[in-house]
Amino acid sequence: MKLGVCYYPEHWPREMWADDARRMVELGLSWVRIGEFAWSRIEPEPGRFDWAWLDEAVETLGAAGLKLVMGTPTATPPKWLIDAHPDILAWDVEGRPRRFGSRRHYSFSSETYGRQSARIVEALAARYGDHPAIGAWQTDNEYGCHDTTLDYSPNAQTAFRRWLAARYGTVEAMNAAWGAVFWSQDYPSFEAVDLPNLTVTEPHPGLHLDFRRFASDEVARFNRIQTDILRARSPGRDITHNFMGFTTSFDHGEVAKDLDLSSWDSYPLGFLESFWFSEAEKRRYLRQGHPDVAAFHHDLYRGVGRGRFWVMEQQPGPVNWAHYNPAPLPGMVRTWSWEALAHGAETVSYFRWRQAPFAQEQMHAGLNRPDNILDRGGEEAAEVAREIARLGPLPSAAKAKVALVFSYEADWRIAIQPHGAAFRHLEIVFETYGALRRLGLDVDMVSPADDLAGYALVVAPCLPYLETPFLIRLAATGARVLFGPRAGSRDVSGKIPAELPPGPLQARLKLKVARVESLRPGVETAVRLGETTFQARLWREDLETRLPARATYANGEPAWVEDEGWSYLGFWPEADLLDRILTDLAREAGLETTPLAEGVRLRRRGDLTFAFNFAPEPRAAPAPAQATFVLGDAVLPPGGLAAWRA
Amino acid sequence: MKLGVCYYPEHWPREMWADDARRMVELGLSWVRIGEFAWSRIEPEPGRFDWAWLDEAVETLGAAGLKLVMGTPTATPPKWLIDAHPDILAWDVEGRPRRFGSRRHYSFSSETYGRQSARIVEALAARYGDHPAIGAWQTDNEYGCHDTTLDYSPNAQTAFRRWLAARYGTVEAMNAAWGAVFWSQDYPSFEAVDLPNLTVTEPHPGLHLDFRRFASDEVARFNRIQTDILRARSPGRDITHNFMGFTTSFDHGEVAKDLDLSSWDSYPLGFLESFWFSEAEKRRYLRQGHPDVAAFHHDLYRGVGRGRFWVMEQQPGPVNWAHYNPAPLPGMVRTWSWEALAHGAETVSYFRWRQAPFAQEQMHAGLNRPDNILDRGGEEAAEVAREIARLGPLPSAAKAKVALVFSYEADWRIAIQPHGAAFRHLEIVFETYGALRRLGLDVDMVSPADDLAGYALVVAPCLPYLETPFLIRLAATGARVLFGPRAGSRDVSGKIPAELPPGPLQARLKLKVARVESLRPGVETAVRLGETTFQARLWREDLETRLPARATYANGEPAWVEDEGWSYLGFWPEADLLDRILTDLAREAGLETTPLAEGVRLRRRGDLTFAFNFAPEPRAAPAPAQATFVLGDAVLPPGGLAAWRA
Amino acid sequence: MKLGVCYYPEHWPREMWADDARRMVELGLSWVRIGEFAWSRIEPEPGRFDWAWLDEAVETLGAAGLKLVMGTPTATPPKWLIDAHPDILAWDVEGRPRRFGSRRHYSFSSETYGRQSARIVEALAARYGDHPAIGAWQTDNEYGCHDTTLDYSPNAQTAFRRWLAARYGTVEAMNAAWGAVFWSQDYPSFEAVDLPNLTVTEPHPGLHLDFRRFASDEVARFNRIQTDILRARSPGRDITHNFMGFTTSFDHGEVAKDLDLSSWDSYPLGFLESFWFSEAEKRRYLRQGHPDVAAFHHDLYRGVGRGRFWVMEQQPGPVNWAHYNPAPLPGMVRTWSWEALAHGAETVSYFRWRQAPFAQEQMHAGLNRPDNILDRGGEEAAEVAREIARLGPLPSAAKAKVALVFSYEADWRIAIQPHGAAFRHLEIVFETYGALRRLGLDVDMVSPADDLAGYALVVAPCLPYLETPFLIRLAATGARVLFGPRAGSRDVSGKIPAELPPGPLQARLKLKVARVESLRPGVETAVRLGETTFQARLWREDLETRLPARATYANGEPAWVEDEGWSYLGFWPEADLLDRILTDLAREAGLETTPLAEGVRLRRRGDLTFAFNFAPEPRAAPAPAQATFVLGDAVLPPGGLAAWRA
């Protein structure tokens, strides 16, 4: 368990560097990330490299005892490069080149940019690959951020056509897979396929799904150009990429195959403001963040990283980029840090060492203020460092007993044909995560391709495509399994399966979905479970089955059916019904639940239990009477935490 | 009274066709529409026609005893044609070509496409024009759908300039007609006229109105290319086009001049979700549709078709294309079918035979599920077929006693200068229609060009342009007449008439509109009628007149004035006031009204009265005690109907 | 104190001109503005001038005794000119040329258009420069209206690069000033700088600020082309420009340096509908306008005009251009006119003489209806003329004792990095203005560059950049001074000052802003002032200071601090708190306040006090018992006024 920080020596006078390094170490930091936006200073003119400043920065930081994460600077190709090669630019969905002037303005499909990226990474790796201070590498920065995965440039069009040809072999096979006959959308050749933008009404979902897969593959391919070089030139160092939160536009697992560990950038307040949360939630969790947002991503990226993850950028104070940017509660930066560690983060690295007094992020706080006074976030980081030291090594977190299935491709599938505009894969999975966590459960986020052995309960709230191998592996676990609506509702190409939804799941659960409907916000439909009538929303299916119903609709028809421990929901439940369903299933799976007070969440590492309070009021720590507190005590302050051994 | 269905043999294996045909007949269907999106299969490569499959489909369906509507496939020009002739594409209002990848991607003004359309229609008509199974033709599909009437391509620009030259003769005449002197908008020549998009602020309303007329004329001209060929090649067959609901972007009456009958596509639930209805209405009528939507269009398209109309596509279950897509109540498909027949539809044709498992509409229900099991909509269609057989021929509907005036050009005029953003012609007419129908009245929708003889009451709620010939014909009827605000407020070119509004109506009603104001939603203004104070909204006019006031504003000034049976409203009323005004006028016109319970509507065919219940609760059928029910009984279930002879 | 009117002889038959002129004089009008949109009639073909009609118009109006404001017609270059020189067109932020077809379609940076503008102005000035009827000139029309200040054309790009080169000398200086090192945004040369549109995420704020300054300078430069010609050709005439309300996209003070007086176009009802006011305010002030909108602009433009201003266009009835266009209350046009005169307007000129029956503004009322009957606005204008005559010369308004600082550049700075999306400079200043005015105070709107001597209280609610010379001049006044939050938070280039905010203000007020946060609408934070707890919103700062606190946050930390009469607010107050703060400061500054009833406002000219009532109910005039009324009496009717000597 280490702490780190992101640092931009190129933004500050050289005279400050040694003192900065000394103070980092004093504060208890071990890692420092540099370089990831510095291309214009590393190579100020075509082919002329200015290594002097970076050499000195690396030496200075290393000499202070810090380990470096060196970032490749490919998120920010400099102006001279763009002007020499305008084909580097990505195009937006409106059909226009996205111009230089901020960042991430490149096309993943630009062959020119592939070569240029390789050239700069090669140069960096050649110079620092075996430098003893370099402990790890970060490729690029926040792939997909600012809606940059999908590119509608001529480069992308050419590459997409090649990708399709490789996937299908013949255009007839492609047309058949999509059902291109509909509306005479047959393509005479791969070269005739256009990108799915600027069509009169929605594009063909088969083409659209392949375009999303292609775009995701392009990210992984681009990243691999860099990791291949770094592995060759800098053996023994971990390679990572800093993923962004709430980003589903490419398959992070595919990118992570070429990484040693995943990392992500955790901005709880910016995320609360920017995403789907209600006005009431945005007010209530204003300075703490939503109770499930950081934990959800910790568990997601721990899975993406096959068990290993960092927080590469931890919010240290107010950010600059949301519509509104409140300050965290005092103590919140400490709480977020411990939450990450409790969920298994190897390192928590703060963004950034010192608030920059200029440019787009000048209103983004750092551990230090622009006048180099240690800010509140810096004080809290130091406190965490002291606490880490005091506690010594923590037990490892065991694999959780509950697996929650998230799938990037499922997210694209739902986005392409939501049927109900408010239905979103990420949100459905997130709601399920929240319900499990309100029961005090530890959760592993898994992809359908992951090993599922050992789980007692597997929840797949939204998996429109089910592969039989996945179902076989799932059956082998012996776990209780819950499928949400739309499971198995599509085949590999996006078509409705011949046997109707839930497709191959019918081999295990004898039911057919006879009819579906999507419901607008404000419309509910009754579901009877035991003696209680709850409400469903968003989605409702008529199920054709003889399986026993665990819950029924108002008309008495089955709404939730089960067979030998596997069950299927024909609707999407309101929160209280979801809590009830998961409570029942957890009990049946032999799991102990701890219904938690609003805003409180738990996480275990071995015999250590952490409790976090995201409510703006104090809460009792849900600790047994005999608990021995190692952090905090029996009262969790607003935004506070405790940890105990029972 | 026949039933039919839309069928896509090209989507299904040939082995299924014969069985499909057999089951259609068994179900009680007489008509089957095919072909309208099949260009890529009819002509898979330039000039190479594949007739084999279509021949077989026609033979198979015909052999089963079905009559065919053959659709021309011009709504979906295939990719090879677009790639060979990119000038076929329409351009959007943002100035970009609308790309291949869905449908309706062509420019009505493309001369290339005119030739290509003629070529494919000629080929189809030559092959099937005299085939005995072919009973009718449908041109293209849903002109104007997906906002495709207005085209901003270079083709459109060239054609618009020609159209202007033909209309005005000299550019001086055009400049004068528009008042182009304003803001130095004089054009030096027809060739200098641009389309009205991408201007700094709103374009000139004179130019804009002519552009809307031109665009409408282009649709009719394009359609006529096809009807000319079909008449020559396929004598004795009805020619129709399937118009879409809520589409006002071209004058349907002009297109229908070249058709034998009109038809339209009725999707009550999709329309409820997609248009201006309140949240409360969207929840209340969620699974029934708004009580007036289908009937409004039946009456509108009956008028457009000079008395003859079909429902070419009837919603059979959930659709795919609205933001939210609920399932109809059980029985609703039957009710919609009978509603159409009660309003005079010759045929109700369901869309589609079987839900397609692929492409954009794969979530659109059919009479059969994708697994070929008859779905609920199919069962209800069969019930309707049995009921039609049981009842035998129904009496014809008499011409209604109430005419409601709707004008496509009026809709464009209001859209170009609404003055109040919430003021829309279609909505004003629709509100009036609803008020008349809540009084139990049958209504004919008429255009100002229609024959008006025989009506007892003519309501023209929104006619900004009044031609004197129309007023003379109206006077000749002896009917009571109500004009809404803005009547006669513009001349033919969109200018305010020299004598002020209501322009030529002043010859019959001595009043001038001295001042108008538009009112934002939430602002009301009091209107006193008899002893009661009601509210007006949206619009208010100061009337300069000595005519007696039937209603007054709070300041005592006249708000509704009348002279010898013609009256003029200087405001737009809230619903209760509108009901009151129309109740009074109907009584004075000698019409019997039947104020109906919420959600209930009536429609007569001869001595037969139909009642429909769109409320989600049961309602008493407003039938006399001695009524003999031929359908249903004295209680209308939710979404149900009854019919009786009194 | 004169009245005038805007007139378009080119819209009407020549036979009407003499009668129009006669009736203008009869009505009591002295000034008539003509010509500003007439280019296509002055020069119907390239190089062919048609002076005959304009000569006759000038003669006719002059002969009737009217003085003319001649407008240069450059807001509407005609079609033949655009077709000959398409590079005249401006480009929108989406990267597209803005087409001919309305007005203001030119690029300020087009060299072609600079030459063409000079040519037409030269021609006009040569013909009428010394004509005795010409009393003044107006350049162009409403610079910036329809979002036309910012231009993204190639012309603008070239000119911007030149502007940068002139400002910075070397590209290294520019990169350093901006902090372009961030995200590798260094530019290799001035020629490499792009405009700040179509970037992936927000553009660099340093570049963005310079682009806004450049765009503002371009307006002034364009205007100067015209004023240079007019001064040379038409000596002794006032030159003005008619600015638009709520327009902050260029520095009006810079343009006004080349003018003799400023003028502005006052449309109180259109502004209420179009800007940020609440639904409740839009309903309450529906037919009166917001109580502070016209006065705010009068005081602002009086400052811009260095004491001299006109209302060039006064709303005379309903306008056409807002989403909803209600009619003013009877009497409102008179009240608006007197309000302008009370605030020091030299002339109030109504827009327009007669409602045009055609084109974009055909629904815009005039003093006369389209049928040439005098409309209500005309009657009220005549009443004002009679009252002016009756009252004789009024005393001059003294300089106010309160100065409120507004800065165009401050507005751009906040817009570029608002940090909280609802934080807007204009709105903050406007709220402050309203609070001062509710206290019955007269207010001068000043820019930081203005002379500040003589004020007792200076309020600078939002000045992110503070120049030391401004602070020195401010100190020299001895006034009480209040700074709002964000004061001094940026340096000249947009960077955070090295000493932290409030930057150079720290020399006078010993405090540092340690941390800021922006708050979403609905979030408040408590501020304790004396015994009362109020609420702040939008913004909150932690202040590091030993200065005594006049108000504190809930945690006891200082929220409002003062030192020797200067004070600093670390938050933005709710309205009641703002009222309280300003009441206290006014008292301390020795100013007498008159808390006014809702909707009532005061304004003094010498010993004359005017009171205006914008409430829809009558109000008592806040006059002393011994007051002698010269207009109205002790009861202010809805939308009415009174004036008295005490």
Coordinates of C-alpha atoms in Angstrom, one line a residue, chain C residues 368-524:
Chain C
N368 CA -48.7 53.6 -36.5
R369 CA -50.5 50.4 -37.6
P370 CA -49.8 49.0 -41.0
D371 CA -53.1 50.7 -42.1
N372 CA -51.6 54.0 -41.0
I373 CA -53.9 54.5 -38.1
L374 CA -52.1 55.9 -35.1
D375 CA -51.5 53.0 -32.6
R376 CA -51.5 53.2 -28.9
G377 CA -47.7 53.7 -28.8
G378 CA -48.1 56.7 -31.1
E379 CA -50.7 58.2 -28.8
E380 CA -48.4 57.7 -25.8
A381 CA -45.4 59.2 -27.7
A382 CA -47.6 62.3 -28.4
E383 CA -48.4 62.5 -24.7
V384 CA -44.8 62.4 -23.8
A385 CA -44.1 65.2 -26.3
R386 CA -46.8 67.3 -24.8
E387 CA -45.5 66.7 -21.3
I388 CA -41.9 67.6 -22.3
A389 CA -43.2 70.8 -23.8
R390 CA -45.2 71.5 -20.7
L391 CA -42.4 70.9 -18.2
G392 CA -39.8 72.8 -20.2
P393 CA -36.1 72.1 -19.6
L394 CA -35.3 69.8 -16.8
P395 CA -32.4 70.1 -14.4
S396 CA -29.4 67.9 -15.2
A397 CA -28.9 64.8 -13.3
A398 CA -26.1 65.0 -10.9
K399 CA -23.4 62.4 -10.9
A400 CA -24.6 59.6 -8.7
K401 CA -23.0 58.9 -5.3
V402 CA -22.8 55.2 -6.0
A403 CA -20.7 53.7 -8.7
L404 CA -21.2 50.1 -9.9
V405 CA -18.4 48.6 -11.8
F406 CA -19.1 46.6 -15.0
S407 CA -16.4 45.3 -17.3
Y408 CA -16.8 43.7 -20.7
E409 CA -13.5 41.9 -20.3
A410 CA -14.6 40.6 -16.9
D411 CA -17.7 39.2 -18.6
W412 CA -15.5 37.3 -21.1
R413 CA -13.2 36.0 -18.4
I414 CA -16.0 34.6 -16.4
A415 CA -17.7 33.1 -19.5
I416 CA -14.4 31.3 -20.4
Q417 CA -14.0 29.7 -17.0
P418 CA -17.2 30.1 -15.1
H419 CA -16.2 27.3 -12.7
G420 CA -19.9 27.2 -11.8
A421 CA -22.2 27.1 -14.8
A422 CA -24.7 29.6 -13.4
F423 CA -22.1 32.2 -12.6
R424 CA -22.3 35.1 -15.1
H425 CA -20.7 38.5 -14.8
L426 CA -23.6 40.4 -16.3
E427 CA -26.1 38.7 -14.0
I428 CA -24.0 39.3 -10.9
V429 CA -23.7 43.0 -11.7
F430 CA -27.4 43.2 -12.6
E431 CA -28.4 41.7 -9.3
T432 CA -26.2 44.2 -7.5
Y433 CA -27.8 47.0 -9.5
G434 CA -31.2 45.8 -8.6
A435 CA -30.3 45.7 -4.9
L436 CA -29.0 49.3 -5.0
R437 CA -32.0 50.5 -6.9
R438 CA -34.4 48.8 -4.5
L439 CA -32.8 51.1 -1.9
G440 CA -33.9 54.1 -3.9
L441 CA -30.3 55.0 -4.9
D442 CA -29.2 56.5 -8.2
V443 CA -26.3 54.6 -9.7
D444 CA -23.6 55.3 -12.2
M445 CA -22.3 52.3 -14.1
V446 CA -18.6 52.6 -14.5
S447 CA -15.8 50.7 -16.1
P448 CA -12.5 50.1 -14.2
A449 CA -10.9 52.7 -16.6
D450 CA -13.3 55.4 -15.7
D451 CA -12.8 58.4 -13.5
L452 CA -14.0 57.4 -10.0
A453 CA -13.6 60.7 -8.2
G454 CA -16.6 61.8 -6.2
Y455 CA -18.3 58.6 -5.4
A456 CA -19.2 57.8 -1.8
L457 CA -19.6 54.1 -2.5
V458 CA -18.0 51.9 -5.2
V459 CA -19.3 48.4 -5.7
A460 CA -17.3 46.0 -7.8
P461 CA -19.2 42.7 -7.5
C462 CA -17.2 40.7 -10.0
L463 CA -13.8 41.9 -11.2
P464 CA -11.5 38.9 -11.8
Y465 CA -8.7 41.1 -13.0
L466 CA -7.5 44.1 -11.0
E467 CA -4.9 46.5 -12.3
T468 CA -2.9 48.3 -9.7
P469 CA -3.6 51.7 -11.3
F470 CA -7.3 51.1 -10.8
L471 CA -6.8 50.3 -7.2
I472 CA -4.7 53.5 -6.7
R473 CA -7.4 55.7 -8.3
L474 CA -10.0 53.9 -6.3
A475 CA -8.1 54.6 -3.1
A476 CA -7.7 58.2 -4.0
T477 CA -11.5 58.6 -4.0
G478 CA -11.9 57.9 -0.3
A479 CA -15.0 56.0 -1.2
R480 CA -16.3 53.0 0.7
V481 CA -15.6 50.0 -1.6
L482 CA -17.1 46.6 -1.8
F483 CA -15.5 43.8 -3.8
G484 CA -17.4 40.6 -4.6
P485 CA -15.8 37.2 -4.8
R486 CA -13.3 36.3 -7.5
A487 CA -11.9 39.9 -7.4
G488 CA -8.2 39.8 -8.5
S489 CA -8.4 36.1 -9.1
R490 CA -6.6 36.3 -12.5
D491 CA -3.7 38.1 -14.0
V492 CA -3.7 40.0 -17.3
S493 CA -3.3 36.7 -19.2
G494 CA -5.9 34.8 -17.3
K495 CA -3.5 33.0 -14.9
I496 CA -4.0 32.8 -11.2
P497 CA -1.7 35.4 -9.6
A498 CA 1.4 34.2 -7.9
E499 CA 0.3 35.6 -4.5
L500 CA -3.1 34.0 -5.0
P501 CA -6.4 35.9 -5.2
P502 CA -7.3 38.7 -4.6
G503 CA -3.9 39.5 -6.2
P504 CA -2.9 43.1 -6.0
L505 CA -5.9 43.9 -3.8
Q506 CA -3.8 42.2 -1.0
A507 CA -1.8 45.4 -0.8
R508 CA -4.9 47.1 0.6
L509 CA -6.8 44.2 2.1
K510 CA -4.6 41.6 3.9
L511 CA -6.3 38.3 2.9
K512 CA -5.7 35.4 0.6
V513 CA -8.3 33.2 -0.9
A514 CA -7.2 29.7 0.1
R515 CA -9.9 27.7 -1.6
V516 CA -13.0 28.3 -3.7
E517 CA -16.0 26.2 -4.6
S518 CA -18.9 26.7 -7.0
L519 CA -22.4 25.6 -5.8
R520 CA -25.1 24.2 -8.0
P521 CA -28.6 25.9 -8.0
G522 CA -30.5 24.7 -5.0
V523 CA -27.4 24.5 -2.8
E524 CA -27.0 27.2 -0.2

